[in-house]
């Protein structure tokens, strides 16, 4: 199994999800993991590397 590198960890405000950057097909993309289920969702998929995922919080 090739080594994986997780960078730029960022928790959601409710601690339900964790964003991270990891290599995928010779580029870095952003992924989200649901900490309760372990389900991983790829959030970006473009030719450039994506780093430093951040949550944006909107309040009234």
Short mmCIF file of N, CA and C in Angstrom, two decimals:
data_model
loop_
_atom_site.label_atom_id
_atom_site.label_comp_id
_atom_site.label_asym_id
_atom_site.label_seq_id
_atom_site.Cartn_x
_atom_site.Cartn_y
_atom_site.Cartn_z
N UNK A 1 0.85 -1.18 0.00
CA UNK A 1 0.00 0.00 0.00
C UNK A 1 0.88 1.23 0.00
N UNK A 2 0.69 2.17 -0.93
CA UNK A 2 1.50 3.39 -0.94
C UNK A 2 1.18 4.27 0.25
N UNK A 3 2.17 5.02 0.68
CA UNK A 3 1.97 5.94 1.80
C UNK A 3 1.01 7.05 1.41
N UNK A 4 0.21 7.47 2.35
CA UNK A 4 -0.72 8.59 2.15
C UNK A 4 -0.31 9.71 3.08
N UNK A 5 -0.49 10.93 2.63
CA UNK A 5 -0.14 12.10 3.42
C UNK A 5 -1.39 12.92 3.62
N UNK A 6 -1.70 13.20 4.86
CA UNK A 6 -2.84 14.04 5.18
C UNK A 6 -2.32 15.37 5.69
N UNK A 7 -2.77 16.45 5.08
CA UNK A 7 -2.30 17.80 5.41
C UNK A 7 -3.50 18.70 5.66
N UNK A 8 -3.27 19.79 6.37
CA UNK A 8 -4.28 20.83 6.50
C UNK A 8 -5.55 20.37 7.17
N UNK A 9 -5.46 19.66 8.27
CA UNK A 9 -6.65 19.19 8.96
C UNK A 9 -7.46 20.36 9.51
N UNK A 10 -8.79 20.29 9.36
CA UNK A 10 -9.65 21.37 9.83
C UNK A 10 -11.01 20.79 10.24
N UNK A 11 -11.36 20.95 11.53
CA UNK A 11 -12.61 20.43 12.08
C UNK A 11 -13.77 21.36 11.76
N UNK A 12 -14.97 20.78 11.53
CA UNK A 12 -16.18 21.59 11.42
C UNK A 12 -16.53 22.12 12.81
N UNK A 13 -17.34 23.19 12.87
CA UNK A 13 -17.69 23.79 14.15
C UNK A 13 -18.43 22.81 15.07
N UNK A 14 -19.22 21.90 14.50
CA UNK A 14 -19.96 20.93 15.31
C UNK A 14 -19.18 19.63 15.54
N UNK A 15 -17.94 19.59 15.08
CA UNK A 15 -17.05 18.42 15.22
C UNK A 15 -17.59 17.16 14.54
N UNK A 16 -18.50 17.33 13.59
CA UNK A 16 -19.07 16.20 12.84
C UNK A 16 -18.15 15.76 11.70
N UNK A 17 -17.44 16.72 11.11
CA UNK A 17 -16.63 16.45 9.93
C UNK A 17 -15.21 16.98 10.11
N UNK A 18 -14.31 16.37 9.36
CA UNK A 18 -12.92 16.81 9.33
C UNK A 18 -12.52 16.95 7.87
N UNK A 19 -12.01 18.13 7.51
CA UNK A 19 -11.48 18.35 6.16
C UNK A 19 -9.98 18.08 6.18
N UNK A 20 -9.47 17.50 5.08
CA UNK A 20 -8.03 17.27 4.99
C UNK A 20 -7.62 17.25 3.52
N UNK A 21 -6.34 17.45 3.29
CA UNK A 21 -5.76 17.40 1.95
C UNK A 21 -4.96 16.11 1.82
N UNK A 22 -5.14 15.43 0.69
CA UNK A 22 -4.43 14.17 0.47
C UNK A 22 -4.16 14.00 -1.02
N UNK A 23 -3.06 13.32 -1.39
CA UNK A 23 -2.78 13.12 -2.81
C UNK A 23 -3.80 12.16 -3.44
N UNK A 24 -4.18 12.48 -4.68
CA UNK A 24 -5.09 11.65 -5.44
C UNK A 24 -4.74 11.80 -6.91
N UNK A 25 -4.24 10.74 -7.54
CA UNK A 25 -3.88 10.78 -8.96
C UNK A 25 -2.88 11.90 -9.28
N UNK A 26 -1.77 11.94 -8.57
CA UNK A 26 -0.69 12.91 -8.81
C UNK A 26 -1.06 14.36 -8.54
N UNK A 27 -2.09 14.60 -7.77
CA UNK A 27 -2.44 15.97 -7.37
C UNK A 27 -3.04 15.90 -5.97
N UNK A 28 -3.00 17.03 -5.27
CA UNK A 28 -3.60 17.10 -3.95
C UNK A 28 -5.02 17.62 -4.06
N UNK A 29 -5.95 16.92 -3.42
CA UNK A 29 -7.34 17.32 -3.38
C UNK A 29 -7.81 17.39 -1.93
N UNK A 30 -8.97 18.02 -1.73
CA UNK A 30 -9.55 18.17 -0.40
C UNK A 30 -10.65 17.11 -0.23
N UNK A 31 -10.62 16.48 0.94
CA UNK A 31 -11.59 15.44 1.28
C UNK A 31 -12.26 15.79 2.61
N UNK A 32 -13.46 15.23 2.81
CA UNK A 32 -14.19 15.40 4.07
C UNK A 32 -14.48 14.02 4.62
N UNK A 33 -14.24 13.85 5.92
CA UNK A 33 -14.58 12.58 6.57
C UNK A 33 -15.64 12.83 7.63
N UNK A 34 -16.66 11.99 7.64
CA UNK A 34 -17.69 12.01 8.69
C UNK A 34 -17.12 11.21 9.85
N UNK A 35 -16.92 11.85 10.99
CA UNK A 35 -16.23 11.16 12.09
C UNK A 35 -17.08 10.06 12.71
N UNK A 36 -18.42 10.12 12.56
CA UNK A 36 -19.27 9.07 13.11
C UNK A 36 -19.29 7.82 12.24
N UNK A 37 -19.32 8.00 10.93
CA UNK A 37 -19.46 6.86 10.01
C UNK A 37 -18.14 6.46 9.35
N UNK A 38 -17.17 7.38 9.32
CA UNK A 38 -15.91 7.12 8.62
C UNK A 38 -16.01 7.32 7.12
N UNK A 39 -17.18 7.75 6.63
CA UNK A 39 -17.37 7.96 5.19
C UNK A 39 -16.52 9.13 4.71
N UNK A 40 -15.77 8.91 3.64
CA UNK A 40 -14.91 9.95 3.06
C UNK A 40 -15.52 10.43 1.76
N UNK A 41 -15.61 11.75 1.61
CA UNK A 41 -16.15 12.38 0.41
C UNK A 41 -15.09 13.27 -0.20
N UNK A 42 -14.80 13.11 -1.48
CA UNK A 42 -13.86 13.99 -2.17
C UNK A 42 -14.57 15.30 -2.48
N UNK A 43 -13.99 16.43 -2.03
CA UNK A 43 -14.62 17.73 -2.18
C UNK A 43 -14.12 18.49 -3.40
N UNK A 44 -12.89 18.23 -3.84
CA UNK A 44 -12.34 18.91 -5.02
C UNK A 44 -11.79 17.88 -5.99
N UNK A 45 -11.78 18.25 -7.27
CA UNK A 45 -11.22 17.39 -8.30
C UNK A 45 -10.92 18.25 -9.52
N UNK A 46 -9.80 18.93 -9.49
CA UNK A 46 -9.40 19.77 -10.61
C UNK A 46 -7.91 19.56 -10.86
N UNK A 47 -7.38 20.06 -11.97
CA UNK A 47 -5.98 19.79 -12.33
C UNK A 47 -4.95 20.40 -11.38
N UNK A 48 -5.32 21.43 -10.65
CA UNK A 48 -4.35 22.07 -9.75
C UNK A 48 -4.42 21.43 -8.37
N UNK A 49 -3.35 21.61 -7.59
CA UNK A 49 -3.33 21.11 -6.22
C UNK A 49 -4.20 21.99 -5.34
N UNK A 50 -4.93 21.37 -4.43
CA UNK A 50 -5.77 22.10 -3.47
C UNK A 50 -5.23 21.85 -2.07
N UNK A 51 -5.06 22.93 -1.32
CA UNK A 51 -4.50 22.87 0.02
C UNK A 51 -5.32 23.71 0.99
N UNK A 52 -5.04 23.53 2.27
CA UNK A 52 -5.55 24.37 3.35
C UNK A 52 -7.07 24.52 3.34
N UNK A 53 -7.80 23.43 3.51
CA UNK A 53 -9.26 23.53 3.53
C UNK A 53 -9.74 24.30 4.76
N UNK A 54 -10.75 25.12 4.55
CA UNK A 54 -11.34 25.91 5.64
C UNK A 54 -12.85 25.82 5.59
N UNK A 55 -13.46 25.85 6.75
CA UNK A 55 -14.92 25.93 6.84
C UNK A 55 -15.31 27.40 6.82
N UNK A 56 -16.44 27.70 6.21
CA UNK A 56 -16.99 29.06 6.23
C UNK A 56 -18.28 29.01 7.03
N UNK A 57 -18.38 29.84 8.05
CA UNK A 57 -19.54 29.86 8.93
C UNK A 57 -20.36 31.12 8.67
N UNK A 58 -21.63 30.95 8.31
CA UNK A 58 -22.53 32.08 8.09
C UNK A 58 -23.48 32.18 9.27
N UNK A 59 -23.60 33.37 9.84
CA UNK A 59 -24.51 33.60 10.97
C UNK A 59 -25.42 34.77 10.66
N UNK A 60 -26.62 34.73 11.24
CA UNK A 60 -27.56 35.85 11.09
C UNK A 60 -27.18 36.98 12.02
#
